[in-house]
Coordinates of C-alpha atoms and ligand atoms in Angstrom, one line a residue:
M1 CA 104.1 120.4 126.5
V2 CA 107.1 122.9 126.0
A3 CA 110.1 121.1 124.5
R4 CA 113.1 121.0 126.8
R5 CA 116.2 122.6 125.3
A6 CA 119.7 121.3 125.6
L7 CA 123.0 122.7 124.2
I8 CA 125.8 120.4 123.3
T9 CA 129.4 121.4 122.8
G10 CA 131.3 118.9 120.7
V11 CA 128.2 117.9 118.8
T12 CA 130.2 116.9 115.7
G13 CA 132.2 114.4 117.8
Q14 CA 131.5 110.8 118.5
D15 CA 129.7 111.3 121.8
G16 CA 128.0 114.5 120.7
S17 CA 126.3 112.7 117.8
Y18 CA 125.0 109.9 120.0
L19 CA 123.8 112.3 122.7
A20 CA 122.0 114.5 120.1
E21 CA 120.2 111.4 118.9
L22 CA 119.2 110.5 122.4
L23 CA 117.9 113.9 123.3
L24 CA 116.0 114.3 120.0
A25 CA 114.3 111.0 120.7
Q26 CA 113.3 112.3 124.1
G27 CA 111.6 115.3 122.5
Y28 CA 114.3 117.9 123.3
E29 CA 115.2 120.8 121.1
V30 CA 118.9 120.4 120.5
I31 CA 121.3 123.2 120.0
G32 CA 124.7 122.1 118.7
V33 CA 127.8 124.2 119.1
V34 CA 130.1 124.0 116.1
R35 CA 133.4 125.7 115.6
R36 CA 134.4 127.4 112.4
S37 CA 136.5 125.4 110.0
S38 CA 137.4 125.8 106.3
T39 CA 135.5 122.6 105.4
L40 CA 132.4 121.2 107.1
N41 CA 132.8 118.1 109.2
F42 CA 129.2 117.2 109.9
E43 CA 129.6 113.5 108.9
R44 CA 128.5 112.1 112.3
I45 CA 125.4 114.3 112.5
A46 CA 124.4 114.5 108.8
H47 CA 121.5 112.1 109.4
I48 CA 120.0 114.4 112.0
Q49 CA 121.3 117.8 110.9
D50 CA 117.9 119.1 109.8
R51 CA 116.6 118.5 113.3
L52 CA 119.4 120.3 115.1
T53 CA 120.0 124.0 115.6
L54 CA 123.7 124.6 114.9
V55 CA 125.3 127.7 116.4
P56 CA 128.9 128.9 115.9
A57 CA 131.0 129.2 119.0
D58 CA 134.4 128.0 120.3
L59 CA 135.6 126.9 123.8
L60 CA 138.6 129.3 123.2
D61 CA 136.2 132.3 123.0
E62 CA 134.1 133.1 126.0
V63 CA 132.0 135.8 124.3
S64 CA 130.9 133.3 121.7
L65 CA 129.8 130.9 124.5
I66 CA 127.9 133.6 126.3
A67 CA 126.1 134.6 123.1
A68 CA 125.2 131.0 122.3
I69 CA 123.7 130.5 125.8
R70 CA 122.0 133.9 125.9
D71 CA 120.5 133.5 122.4
H72 CA 119.2 130.0 122.9
R73 CA 118.5 129.7 126.7
P74 CA 119.0 126.0 127.2
S75 CA 118.0 124.3 130.4
E76 CA 120.8 121.7 130.1
V77 CA 124.3 122.2 128.8
Y78 CA 126.6 119.2 128.0
N79 CA 130.3 120.1 127.6
L80 CA 131.7 117.4 125.3
A81 CA 134.1 119.6 123.4
A82 CA 137.8 119.0 124.0
Q83 CA 141.1 118.3 122.3
S84 CA 140.5 114.6 123.1
F85 CA 143.4 112.7 121.6
V86 CA 145.9 111.9 124.4
Q87 CA 148.9 111.5 122.0
T88 CA 148.4 115.0 120.5
S89 CA 148.4 116.5 124.0
W90 CA 152.2 116.1 124.2
S91 CA 152.7 117.9 120.9
Q92 CA 150.1 120.6 121.6
P93 CA 150.0 120.9 125.4
V94 CA 149.0 124.5 125.5
L95 CA 146.1 124.2 123.0
T96 CA 145.0 121.1 125.0
G97 CA 145.1 123.1 128.2
E98 CA 143.3 126.1 126.7
T99 CA 140.5 123.9 125.3
T100 CA 140.2 120.9 127.6
A101 CA 140.9 122.7 130.9
L102 CA 140.2 126.5 130.6
G103 CA 137.4 125.9 128.1
V104 CA 135.4 124.4 131.0
T105 CA 135.8 127.6 133.0
R106 CA 134.7 129.7 130.1
L107 CA 131.6 127.7 129.7
L108 CA 130.8 127.5 133.4
D109 CA 131.2 131.3 133.6
A110 CA 128.9 131.8 130.6
I111 CA 126.3 129.8 132.5
R112 CA 126.9 131.7 135.7
I113 CA 126.5 135.0 133.9
V114 CA 123.5 134.2 131.8
D115 CA 121.4 131.7 133.9
P116 CA 122.8 129.9 136.9
E117 CA 119.7 127.6 136.9
I118 CA 121.1 125.8 133.8
R119 CA 122.1 122.2 134.5
F120 CA 125.7 121.4 133.4
Y121 CA 127.5 118.1 132.4
Q122 CA 131.3 117.9 132.2
A123 CA 132.9 115.2 130.2
S124 CA 135.6 114.1 132.7
S125 CA 137.8 111.1 131.9
S126 CA 139.3 107.9 133.4
E127 CA 142.6 109.4 132.1
M128 CA 142.5 111.4 135.4
F129 CA 143.3 108.2 137.3
G130 CA 146.4 107.7 135.1
K131 CA 149.0 105.8 137.2
V132 CA 146.3 104.2 139.2
H133 CA 146.3 104.2 143.0
E134 CA 143.7 101.4 143.3
V135 CA 141.9 98.8 141.2
P136 CA 139.1 99.2 140.2
Q137 CA 138.9 103.0 140.1
T138 CA 135.9 104.6 141.9
E139 CA 134.7 108.2 142.5
V140 CA 137.1 108.5 145.4
T141 CA 140.2 107.1 143.8
P142 CA 142.9 109.8 143.8
F143 CA 144.0 111.3 140.5
Y144 CA 147.5 110.8 139.0
P145 CA 147.3 112.0 135.3
R146 CA 150.0 110.9 132.9
S147 CA 149.6 113.2 130.0
P148 CA 148.9 116.9 129.3
Y149 CA 145.4 115.8 128.4
G150 CA 144.9 114.0 131.7
V151 CA 146.2 117.0 133.6
A152 CA 143.8 119.3 131.7
K153 CA 140.8 116.9 132.5
V154 CA 141.7 117.0 136.2
Y155 CA 141.5 120.8 136.0
G156 CA 138.1 120.6 134.1
H157 CA 136.8 118.2 136.8
W158 CA 137.8 120.3 139.8
I159 CA 136.6 123.6 138.3
T160 CA 133.2 121.9 137.8
V161 CA 133.2 120.8 141.4
N162 CA 134.3 124.3 142.5
Y163 CA 131.5 126.1 140.6
R164 CA 129.0 123.7 142.1
E165 CA 130.3 124.5 145.6
S166 CA 131.0 128.2 145.0
Y167 CA 127.9 129.2 143.1
G168 CA 125.4 126.4 143.8
L169 CA 125.3 125.3 140.1
H170 CA 123.7 122.0 139.2
A171 CA 127.0 120.8 137.7
S172 CA 127.9 117.1 137.4
S173 CA 131.0 115.4 136.2
G174 CA 131.0 112.0 134.4
M175 CA 134.3 110.2 134.8
L176 CA 133.8 108.1 131.7
F177 CA 136.1 105.2 130.8
N178 CA 137.0 104.6 127.2
H179 CA 133.9 104.3 125.0
E180 CA 133.9 103.4 121.3
S181 CA 131.7 102.9 118.3
P182 CA 131.8 102.9 114.5
R183 CA 131.9 106.7 114.8
R184 CA 135.1 106.7 116.8
G185 CA 137.9 108.8 115.3
L186 CA 140.4 106.8 113.2
E187 CA 143.4 107.7 115.4
F188 CA 142.0 106.0 118.5
V189 CA 143.3 102.4 119.0
T190 CA 139.9 100.5 118.7
R191 CA 139.0 102.2 115.4
K192 CA 142.5 102.1 114.1
V193 CA 142.4 98.4 114.6
T194 CA 138.9 97.7 113.2
H195 CA 139.5 99.9 110.2
G196 CA 142.9 98.3 109.7
V197 CA 141.3 94.9 109.8
A198 CA 138.8 95.9 107.2
R199 CA 141.6 97.3 104.9
I200 CA 143.6 94.1 105.3
A201 CA 140.6 91.8 104.7
C202 CA 139.9 93.8 101.5
G203 CA 143.5 93.4 100.3
L204 CA 144.4 97.1 100.6
D205 CA 147.0 96.7 103.3
D206 CA 149.0 93.8 104.8
K207 CA 150.4 95.3 108.1
L208 CA 149.0 97.4 110.9
A209 CA 151.5 99.4 113.0
L210 CA 150.6 99.9 116.7
G211 CA 152.3 101.0 119.9
N212 CA 151.9 99.4 123.3
L213 CA 150.1 96.1 123.1
D214 CA 150.1 95.5 126.8
S215 CA 148.1 98.5 128.0
Q216 CA 144.6 97.6 129.3
R217 CA 141.4 99.6 129.0
D218 CA 137.8 99.3 130.2
W219 CA 136.1 99.7 126.8
G220 CA 132.4 100.3 126.5
Y221 CA 129.9 101.4 123.8
A222 CA 129.5 105.1 123.3
A223 CA 125.7 105.0 122.8
D224 CA 125.3 103.3 126.2
Y225 CA 127.5 106.0 127.8
V226 CA 125.6 109.1 126.6
R227 CA 122.6 107.7 128.5
A228 CA 124.5 108.1 131.7
M229 CA 125.3 111.7 130.9
W230 CA 121.6 112.5 130.5
L231 CA 120.6 110.6 133.6
M232 CA 123.1 112.7 135.7
L233 CA 121.3 115.9 134.7
Q234 CA 117.9 114.4 135.6
Q235 CA 118.9 113.9 139.3
D236 CA 117.7 116.4 142.0
V237 CA 121.2 116.7 143.3
P238 CA 124.3 117.1 141.1
S239 CA 127.2 114.7 141.7
D240 CA 130.2 112.9 140.1
Y241 CA 130.0 109.4 138.7
V242 CA 132.3 106.7 137.3
V243 CA 130.8 105.2 134.1
A244 CA 132.5 102.0 133.1
T245 CA 131.9 98.3 132.3
G246 CA 134.0 96.9 135.2
E247 CA 136.0 94.7 132.7
T248 CA 139.4 95.4 131.3
H249 CA 141.1 94.1 128.1
S250 CA 144.6 94.6 126.6
V251 CA 145.3 96.1 123.2
R252 CA 146.6 92.6 122.3
E253 CA 143.2 91.1 123.2
L254 CA 141.5 93.8 121.1
C255 CA 143.6 92.7 118.1
E256 CA 142.7 89.0 118.7
V257 CA 139.0 89.7 118.7
A258 CA 139.0 92.2 115.8
F259 CA 141.2 90.2 113.4
G260 CA 139.3 87.1 114.5
A261 CA 136.0 88.7 113.5
A262 CA 137.3 88.9 109.9
E263 CA 138.8 85.4 110.2
L264 CA 142.4 86.8 110.2
D265 CA 145.3 85.9 112.5
W266 CA 146.4 89.2 114.1
Q267 CA 150.0 87.9 114.7
Q268 CA 150.6 87.8 110.9
H269 CA 149.6 91.5 110.5
V270 CA 150.3 93.6 113.6
V271 CA 153.7 95.2 114.0
V272 CA 155.0 97.4 116.8
D273 CA 156.2 100.8 115.8
E274 CA 157.9 103.0 118.4
R275 CA 156.3 106.1 117.0
F276 CA 153.0 105.1 118.6
L277 CA 154.5 104.6 122.1
R278 CA 153.8 107.4 124.6
P279 CA 156.2 109.4 126.7
A280 CA 154.2 108.2 129.8
E281 CA 151.6 105.5 129.6
V282 CA 148.4 104.7 131.5
D283 CA 148.9 100.9 131.9
L284 CA 145.6 99.8 133.4
L285 CA 142.2 101.2 133.6
V286 CA 139.1 99.5 135.0
G287 CA 136.2 101.3 136.6
D288 CA 133.7 100.4 139.2
P289 CA 130.3 101.6 138.0
T290 CA 128.4 100.8 141.2
K291 CA 127.4 104.4 142.0
A292 CA 126.1 104.9 138.5
R293 CA 124.1 101.7 138.7
D294 CA 122.6 102.3 142.1
T295 CA 121.9 106.0 141.8
L296 CA 121.2 106.5 138.2
G297 CA 119.9 103.0 137.3
W298 CA 122.5 103.0 134.5
E299 CA 123.7 99.7 133.0
R300 CA 125.6 99.0 129.8
D301 CA 123.9 97.0 127.0
V302 CA 126.9 96.2 124.8
G303 CA 129.9 94.2 126.0
F304 CA 133.5 94.2 124.7
A305 CA 133.4 91.4 122.1
R306 CA 130.1 92.6 120.6
L307 CA 131.4 96.1 120.4
V308 CA 134.5 95.1 118.6
E309 CA 132.6 92.9 116.2
M310 CA 130.1 95.7 115.5
M311 CA 133.0 98.0 114.7
V312 CA 134.7 95.5 112.4
E313 CA 131.4 94.9 110.5
A314 CA 130.8 98.7 110.1
D315 CA 134.4 99.2 108.8
L316 CA 134.1 96.3 106.4
D317 CA 130.9 97.9 105.0
L318 CA 132.7 101.2 104.8
V319 CA 135.8 100.0 103.0
R320 CA 133.8 97.8 100.6
A321 CA 131.5 100.7 99.8
Q322 CA 134.6 102.9 99.1
L323 CA 136.0 100.2 96.8
G324 CA 132.7 100.3 94.9
Ligands
NAP1 P1 135.8 113.7 119.8 O1 135.1 112.7 118.9 O2 137.2 114.0 119.6 O3 134.9 115.1 119.7 C1 135.5 116.3 120.3 C2 134.6 117.4 119.9 O4 135.1 118.6 120.5 C3 134.4 117.7 118.4 O5 133.1 118.0 118.1 C4 135.3 118.9 118.2 O6 134.9 119.7 117.1 C5 135.0 119.6 119.5 N1 136.0 120.7 119.8 C6 137.4 120.6 119.8 N2 137.9 121.7 120.1 C7 136.9 122.6 120.2 C8 136.8 124.0 120.5 N3 137.9 124.8 120.7 N4 135.6 124.6 120.5 C9 134.5 123.9 120.3 N5 134.5 122.6 120.0 C10 135.7 122.0 120.0 O7 135.6 113.2 121.3 P2 134.5 112.2 122.0 O8 135.1 110.8 122.0 O9 133.2 112.4 121.4 O10 134.6 112.7 123.5 C11 133.7 113.6 124.0 C12 134.2 114.2 125.3 O11 134.3 113.2 126.2 C13 135.6 114.9 125.2 O12 135.6 115.9 126.1 C14 136.5 113.8 125.6 O13 137.7 114.3 126.1 C15 135.7 113.1 126.7 N6 135.9 111.7 127.0 C16 135.9 110.8 126.0 C17 136.0 109.5 126.3 C18 136.0 108.4 125.2 O14 136.4 107.3 125.4 N7 135.4 108.7 124.0 C19 136.2 109.1 127.6 C20 136.2 110.0 128.6 C21 136.1 111.4 128.3 P3 135.5 119.4 115.6 O15 134.6 118.3 115.0 O16 135.3 120.7 114.9 O17 136.9 118.9 115.7
G4F2 O1 142.6 104.6 122.0 P1 143.6 105.5 122.7 O2 144.3 106.5 122.0 O3 142.8 106.1 124.0 P2 143.2 106.7 125.4 O4 144.6 107.2 125.3 O5 142.9 105.6 126.4 O6 142.2 107.9 125.5 C1 140.8 107.8 125.2 O7 140.1 107.4 126.3 C2 140.2 108.3 127.4 C3 139.4 107.7 128.6 O8 140.2 106.9 129.3 C4 139.5 109.6 126.9 F1 139.5 110.5 128.0 C5 140.3 110.2 125.8 O9 139.7 111.4 125.3 C6 140.4 109.1 124.7 O10 139.0 109.0 124.2 O11 144.7 104.5 123.4 C7 144.3 103.4 124.2 C8 145.6 102.6 124.5 C9 146.8 103.5 125.0 O12 147.4 102.8 126.1 C10 147.7 103.5 123.9 O13 149.1 103.6 124.2 O14 146.0 102.0 123.3 C11 147.4 102.1 123.2 N1 147.8 102.0 121.8 C12 148.7 101.1 121.4 N2 148.9 101.3 120.0 C13 147.5 102.9 120.9 C14 148.2 102.4 119.7 N3 146.7 104.0 120.9 C15 146.6 104.6 119.7 N4 145.8 105.7 119.6 N5 147.2 104.2 118.5 C16 148.1 103.1 118.5 O15 148.6 102.8 117.5

């Protein structure tokens, strides 16, 4: 049988690494787009690097995207690349818009020009719901983004819908709620907390400075969520889906569970630092994954407490290994 071929932008990121693993396990040939940098950052894909074809391209450069698709002719393209850190989107709003919004158009145009039969996945976000109009959020909840990142994702979402309707592309958008793992970037709150717990447990730090402890998120496990991405592209008809656990927890609860996993009392270590507060906050996110369950047959395996414990365990191993 001829191997199916998929191209992933953002393959060096958290989700890209899990999706690449999943597709390799299904027998796909996987093309990973990597952007040029002065040092290699292949940590998350080092264990599978020899099984991937890595190609240089950038969401800021349409010609490079056309070349990647023309040279490798994938049947599925997953657009996971983005400036994905919400806080940075206030200090770099134009870069965020160029990458996270217009980058989607560049990639869709590259597909339209080279081969409109290619199936396309767009990494949309629950940040689009922002100041939420209803609880829980579904595929028809109106958008009210609260950051330049959220605004850029709304653009990326609608341009995906528009290319589907204008050109008949098999383009789907996954409105994914927060998903985490031991591979999460250190600046996101879950990993910041679990890595902070590990450093405190090992005696390297005593305090962990955080921002808004009241905000609530619907946190799931990244390896579960990439399965939903793949399932979307296996459907006969493209569509948009909320992918979430249906449960929400505050940053304060996250601290309780994470410090508790290392037998520490979070109240003795967590301090609030105004530098981590945001100009506009998304107070509460909780998604309704009914459509993903009923149409895709998707369900999550890992719940909140297990996810946080898994991340604490991984960070304890990491910090202890670094200490030697
Ligand atoms: P991540 O770890 O921050 O990875 C982002 C990826 O994008 C990295 O591989 C990065 O490359 C790449 N990238 C950034 N700018 C680029 C450019 N100009 N050209 C090409 N590649 C570029 O993000 P993630 O958590 O895996 O998330 C994957 C996608 O899902 C993102 O679009 C994110 O916005 C979206 N999303 C994430 C969540 C979540 O909770 N994780 C929820 C909803 C939606 P470098 O390694 O070179 O920096
Ligand atoms: O972990 P966060 O930075 O994730 P955020 O802003 O929800 O965005 C993530 O999820 C989105 C999906 O909803 C993705 F689209 C996006 O790419 C990214 O992956 O912050 C979560 C919450 C916020 O309310 C933030 O204000 O935690 C609060 N928080 C409190 N203290 C903090 C901190 N966040 C960070 N990063 N650092 C803190 O010290």
